[in-house]
Amino acid sequence: MVELVSDVSALVGRHMKHLVRIPEKLLSVTLMPVAYVVVFGVLFGSAISVPGSDYRSYLMAGIFTQMMLTNVGNTALGVAGDLSNGVVDRFRSLPMSRSSVLIARTLSDLALAVIACVTMAIVGYLMGWRVHEGFLKALGGFGLLLLLGYTMAWLGALIGLLARSAEAVNTIAFMLVMPLTFLSNAFIPLDGLPGWLRWLCEWNPVSAVVAACRELFGNTTTGTGKGAFPVQYPIPVSVVLCALLLAIVVPAAVGAYRRAAAR
């Protein structure tokens, strides 16, 4: 265990040094979240009304969740890049734990997710977003978001190990993130949708996470998508879904990495 912690710490330090040397990598977790909050808040806010809530407050949980989902692509690209440029071969020659490579990668991407959350929270506050349920519940909301971000990072690691090329990774990440984001309650209330489409959006796991964050932040609405079980009990559903997905993808990713490192 001590050796694993030491290996993970060294590799996390490596990833952080890359950010210092290539600060452009921070653009995706600073400028992009700001653009999402401002553009979606201004454009959609002028056209969409939400019963019982200001649209910009309604929007924030969806934007937070969307940014956590992008960890799939970020981690997958990083892992695929390490495989293609020979870094994994160099790691294989060192006396280090195989799993430490993926743990460090996902923790580093989780640190970037924290930066994204802080950036979006500041911009959202300046645009009028407020937390109404107290500090502890707000902390729980951000904790749930980071749990989702960490889960998506491990899913991205698995995708990167299986796809192995930037083109394939980008395609898979886009096909995964876009439907999950837009077929949910992230940006629009679900009441006006046709029955079958509303049912599909309500059972989308992303809708549960978004609804849970809105509940914890105190940005809940009246009469929006309250029919299905996941949006009736969003907090326990979100935690259980993230835990189940982690239980599946972590062993799968570690196994895929061991096979890739053995080639």
Short mmCIF file of C-alpha atoms in Angstrom, two decimals:
data_model
loop_
_atom_site.label_atom_id
_atom_site.label_comp_id
_atom_site.label_asym_id
_atom_site.label_seq_id
_atom_site.Cartn_x
_atom_site.Cartn_y
_atom_site.Cartn_z
CA MET A 1 0.00 0.00 0.00
CA VAL A 2 2.83 2.40 0.86
CA GLU A 3 4.48 1.66 -2.49
CA LEU A 4 1.19 2.23 -4.31
CA VAL A 5 0.67 5.61 -2.63
CA SER A 6 4.25 6.61 -3.45
CA ASP A 7 3.85 5.60 -7.10
CA VAL A 8 0.53 7.42 -7.44
CA SER A 9 1.97 10.58 -5.84
CA ALA A 10 4.92 10.60 -8.21
CA LEU A 11 2.72 10.14 -11.26
CA VAL A 12 0.21 12.78 -10.16
CA GLY A 13 3.16 15.14 -9.79
CA ARG A 14 4.16 14.29 -13.35
CA HIS A 15 0.72 15.20 -14.67
CA MET A 16 0.68 18.46 -12.71
CA LYS A 17 4.08 19.42 -14.12
CA HIS A 18 2.66 18.93 -17.60
CA LEU A 19 0.01 21.53 -16.79
CA VAL A 20 2.70 24.01 -15.73
CA ARG A 21 4.70 23.42 -18.88
CA ILE A 22 1.68 23.29 -21.19
CA PRO A 23 -0.85 25.71 -19.63
CA GLU A 24 -3.03 25.44 -22.74
CA LYS A 25 -4.40 22.24 -21.20
CA LEU A 26 -6.15 24.40 -18.61
CA LEU A 27 -8.27 26.08 -21.27
CA SER A 28 -10.73 23.17 -21.32
CA VAL A 29 -11.42 23.58 -17.59
CA THR A 30 -11.39 27.39 -17.42
CA LEU A 31 -12.50 29.11 -20.63
CA MET A 32 -14.84 26.35 -21.79
CA PRO A 33 -16.91 26.26 -18.58
CA VAL A 34 -17.15 30.05 -18.63
CA ALA A 35 -18.33 29.94 -22.25
CA TYR A 36 -20.93 27.29 -21.44
CA VAL A 37 -22.34 29.22 -18.49
CA VAL A 38 -22.46 32.56 -20.30
CA VAL A 39 -23.67 31.35 -23.69
CA PHE A 40 -26.27 28.88 -22.42
CA GLY A 41 -27.39 31.25 -19.68
CA VAL A 42 -27.89 34.18 -22.05
CA LEU A 43 -29.23 32.35 -25.12
CA PHE A 44 -31.44 29.76 -23.45
CA GLY A 45 -32.36 32.06 -20.57
CA SER A 46 -33.99 34.48 -22.97
CA ALA A 47 -36.14 31.79 -24.57
CA ILE A 48 -36.94 29.22 -21.87
CA SER A 49 -39.02 29.72 -18.76
CA VAL A 50 -38.88 27.32 -15.82
CA PRO A 51 -41.80 27.07 -13.37
CA GLY A 52 -40.78 27.97 -9.86
CA SER A 53 -37.16 28.88 -10.65
CA ASP A 54 -34.95 31.30 -12.50
CA TYR A 55 -33.56 29.61 -15.62
CA ARG A 56 -29.94 30.51 -14.87
CA SER A 57 -30.23 28.85 -11.48
CA TYR A 58 -31.93 25.87 -13.13
CA LEU A 59 -29.15 25.69 -15.72
CA MET A 60 -26.15 25.53 -13.39
CA ALA A 61 -26.61 21.94 -12.23
CA GLY A 62 -26.87 20.84 -15.87
CA ILE A 63 -23.70 22.72 -16.86
CA PHE A 64 -21.81 21.28 -13.88
CA THR A 65 -22.90 17.77 -14.82
CA GLN A 66 -22.03 18.26 -18.48
CA MET A 67 -18.48 19.29 -17.55
CA MET A 68 -18.07 16.18 -15.41
CA LEU A 69 -19.13 14.05 -18.36
CA THR A 70 -16.35 15.54 -20.49
CA ASN A 71 -13.87 13.69 -18.26
CA VAL A 72 -14.62 10.67 -20.45
CA GLY A 73 -12.94 12.24 -23.46
CA ASN A 74 -10.14 13.97 -21.54
CA THR A 75 -8.99 10.82 -19.76
CA ALA A 76 -9.45 8.61 -22.79
CA LEU A 77 -7.28 10.91 -24.92
CA GLY A 78 -4.59 11.02 -22.23
CA VAL A 79 -4.48 7.24 -21.87
CA ALA A 80 -4.50 6.68 -25.64
CA GLY A 81 -1.69 9.21 -25.97
CA ASP A 82 0.42 7.42 -23.36
CA LEU A 83 -0.06 4.16 -25.23
CA SER A 84 0.91 5.63 -28.60
CA ASN A 85 3.96 7.66 -27.54
CA GLY A 86 5.73 4.91 -25.63
CA VAL A 87 5.16 6.18 -22.08
CA VAL A 88 3.53 2.90 -21.06
CA ASP A 89 6.60 1.00 -22.29
CA ARG A 90 8.81 3.13 -20.08
CA PHE A 91 6.51 2.61 -17.11
CA ARG A 92 6.64 -1.14 -17.70
CA SER A 93 10.41 -1.11 -17.20
CA LEU A 94 10.08 0.53 -13.78
CA PRO A 95 9.41 -1.28 -10.46
CA MET A 96 5.96 0.25 -9.99
CA SER A 97 2.39 -0.89 -9.55
CA ARG A 98 0.48 -1.26 -12.81
CA SER A 99 -2.72 0.14 -11.31
CA SER A 100 -0.92 3.28 -10.08
CA VAL A 101 -0.73 4.62 -13.64
CA LEU A 102 -4.50 4.67 -14.05
CA ILE A 103 -5.15 5.84 -10.50
CA ALA A 104 -2.81 8.79 -11.00
CA ARG A 105 -4.33 9.64 -14.37
CA THR A 106 -7.89 9.64 -13.02
CA LEU A 107 -6.93 11.61 -9.90
CA SER A 108 -5.17 14.22 -12.03
CA ASP A 109 -8.25 14.59 -14.20
CA LEU A 110 -10.35 14.82 -11.04
CA ALA A 111 -8.17 17.77 -9.95
CA LEU A 112 -8.96 19.45 -13.27
CA ALA A 113 -12.66 18.81 -12.61
CA VAL A 114 -12.30 20.64 -9.28
CA ILE A 115 -10.83 23.64 -11.12
CA ALA A 116 -13.73 23.52 -13.58
CA CYS A 117 -16.29 23.45 -10.74
CA VAL A 118 -14.69 26.41 -8.99
CA THR A 119 -14.53 28.40 -12.23
CA MET A 120 -18.16 27.70 -13.12
CA ALA A 121 -19.35 28.43 -9.58
CA ILE A 122 -17.69 31.85 -9.63
CA VAL A 123 -19.09 32.76 -13.04
CA GLY A 124 -22.51 31.41 -12.12
CA TYR A 125 -22.51 33.46 -8.92
CA LEU A 126 -21.69 36.60 -10.89
CA MET A 127 -24.62 35.82 -13.20
CA GLY A 128 -27.05 35.42 -10.32
CA TRP A 129 -26.87 31.74 -9.35
CA ARG A 130 -27.23 31.11 -5.62
CA VAL A 131 -27.20 28.10 -3.27
CA HIS A 132 -30.25 28.04 -0.99
CA GLU A 133 -29.82 24.89 1.12
CA GLY A 134 -26.77 25.75 3.18
CA PHE A 135 -23.07 25.00 3.01
CA LEU A 136 -23.18 21.29 3.86
CA LYS A 137 -25.78 20.40 1.24
CA ALA A 138 -23.94 22.48 -1.34
CA LEU A 139 -20.77 20.61 -0.44
CA GLY A 140 -22.69 17.38 -0.93
CA GLY A 141 -23.78 18.57 -4.37
CA PHE A 142 -20.21 19.28 -5.42
CA GLY A 143 -19.12 15.98 -3.91
CA LEU A 144 -21.68 14.16 -6.05
CA LEU A 145 -20.44 16.01 -9.14
CA LEU A 146 -16.85 15.01 -8.42
CA LEU A 147 -17.94 11.42 -7.85
CA LEU A 148 -19.52 11.51 -11.30
CA GLY A 149 -16.38 13.12 -12.74
CA TYR A 150 -14.15 10.45 -11.20
CA THR A 151 -16.44 7.71 -12.50
CA MET A 152 -16.32 9.22 -15.99
CA ALA A 153 -12.52 9.43 -15.78
CA TRP A 154 -12.29 5.68 -15.15
CA LEU A 155 -14.75 5.02 -17.97
CA GLY A 156 -12.57 7.21 -20.19
CA ALA A 157 -9.48 5.27 -19.15
CA LEU A 158 -11.16 2.04 -20.24
CA ILE A 159 -12.22 3.58 -23.56
CA GLY A 160 -8.72 4.90 -24.18
CA LEU A 161 -7.19 1.49 -23.53
CA LEU A 162 -9.62 -0.24 -25.86
CA ALA A 163 -9.80 2.35 -28.65
CA ARG A 164 -6.07 3.30 -28.63
CA SER A 165 -6.38 6.15 -31.17
CA ALA A 166 -7.39 9.80 -30.78
CA GLU A 167 -9.86 9.61 -33.67
CA ALA A 168 -11.70 6.63 -32.23
CA VAL A 169 -11.65 8.12 -28.73
CA ASN A 170 -13.17 11.41 -29.91
CA THR A 171 -15.91 9.59 -31.80
CA ILE A 172 -16.81 7.31 -28.90
CA ALA A 173 -16.75 10.15 -26.36
CA PHE A 174 -18.97 12.33 -28.55
CA MET A 175 -21.46 9.52 -29.16
CA LEU A 176 -21.61 8.87 -25.41
CA VAL A 177 -21.67 12.37 -23.94
CA MET A 178 -23.94 14.21 -26.38
CA PRO A 179 -27.02 11.95 -26.12
CA LEU A 180 -26.63 11.61 -22.35
CA THR A 181 -26.46 15.39 -21.96
CA PHE A 182 -29.19 16.57 -24.29
CA LEU A 183 -31.63 13.69 -23.68
CA SER A 184 -31.91 14.75 -20.04
CA ASN A 185 -33.22 17.53 -17.83
CA ALA A 186 -29.87 19.34 -17.93
CA PHE A 187 -31.02 22.28 -20.04
CA ILE A 188 -34.79 22.09 -20.43
CA PRO A 189 -37.79 21.14 -18.28
CA LEU A 190 -39.27 17.81 -19.29
CA ASP A 191 -42.98 18.56 -18.87
CA GLY A 192 -43.50 19.72 -22.45
CA LEU A 193 -41.94 16.66 -24.08
CA PRO A 194 -43.94 13.83 -25.67
CA GLY A 195 -44.64 10.96 -23.29
CA TRP A 196 -42.13 8.47 -24.70
CA LEU A 197 -39.37 11.07 -24.92
CA ARG A 198 -40.07 12.36 -21.42
CA TRP A 199 -39.87 8.80 -20.09
CA LEU A 200 -36.54 8.30 -21.85
CA CYS A 201 -35.12 11.55 -20.45
CA GLU A 202 -36.32 10.84 -16.92
CA TRP A 203 -34.65 7.41 -16.90
CA ASN A 204 -31.42 8.84 -18.27
CA PRO A 205 -28.88 8.55 -15.40
CA VAL A 206 -27.71 12.10 -16.10
CA SER A 207 -31.18 13.38 -15.23
CA ALA A 208 -30.87 11.79 -11.79
CA VAL A 209 -27.51 13.50 -11.14
CA VAL A 210 -28.79 16.86 -12.35
CA ALA A 211 -31.94 16.57 -10.24
CA ALA A 212 -29.87 15.57 -7.21
CA CYS A 213 -27.60 18.60 -7.60
CA ARG A 214 -30.58 20.92 -8.00
CA GLU A 215 -32.07 19.48 -4.82
CA LEU A 216 -28.82 19.88 -2.89
CA PHE A 217 -28.23 23.40 -4.21
CA GLY A 218 -31.83 24.43 -3.57
CA ASN A 219 -32.51 25.18 -7.24
CA THR A 220 -35.53 22.90 -7.50
CA THR A 221 -38.51 23.64 -9.73
CA THR A 222 -42.21 22.93 -9.58
CA GLY A 223 -43.72 20.31 -11.83
CA THR A 224 -40.66 19.45 -13.91
CA GLY A 225 -40.03 15.81 -14.60
CA LYS A 226 -41.26 14.31 -11.30
CA GLY A 227 -42.78 11.11 -12.65
CA ALA A 228 -40.01 8.53 -12.87
CA PHE A 229 -38.26 6.87 -9.95
CA PRO A 230 -34.75 8.27 -10.68
CA VAL A 231 -35.94 11.88 -10.50
CA GLN A 232 -38.15 11.21 -7.49
CA TYR A 233 -35.17 9.90 -5.48
CA PRO A 234 -32.23 11.41 -7.36
CA ILE A 235 -29.60 11.50 -4.61
CA PRO A 236 -29.53 7.79 -3.66
CA VAL A 237 -30.02 6.78 -7.30
CA SER A 238 -27.06 8.91 -8.41
CA VAL A 239 -24.74 7.59 -5.72
CA VAL A 240 -25.69 3.96 -6.37
CA LEU A 241 -25.30 4.31 -10.13
CA CYS A 242 -21.85 5.90 -9.83
CA ALA A 243 -20.74 3.24 -7.33
CA LEU A 244 -21.98 0.41 -9.58
CA LEU A 245 -20.28 1.87 -12.64
CA LEU A 246 -17.02 2.31 -10.72
CA ALA A 247 -17.23 -1.30 -9.53
CA ILE A 248 -17.46 -2.39 -13.17
CA VAL A 249 -15.05 -0.09 -15.00
CA VAL A 250 -12.17 0.06 -12.48
CA PRO A 251 -11.35 -3.69 -12.63
CA ALA A 252 -12.00 -3.71 -16.37
CA ALA A 253 -9.65 -0.75 -16.95
CA VAL A 254 -6.91 -2.21 -14.74
CA GLY A 255 -7.16 -5.52 -16.57
CA ALA A 256 -7.06 -3.80 -19.97
CA TYR A 257 -3.99 -1.80 -18.89
CA ARG A 258 -2.17 -4.93 -17.76
CA ARG A 259 -2.85 -6.56 -21.12
CA ALA A 260 -1.72 -3.44 -22.97
CA ALA A 261 1.46 -3.16 -20.89
CA ALA A 262 2.28 -6.80 -21.50
CA ARG A 263 2.31 -6.42 -25.29
#
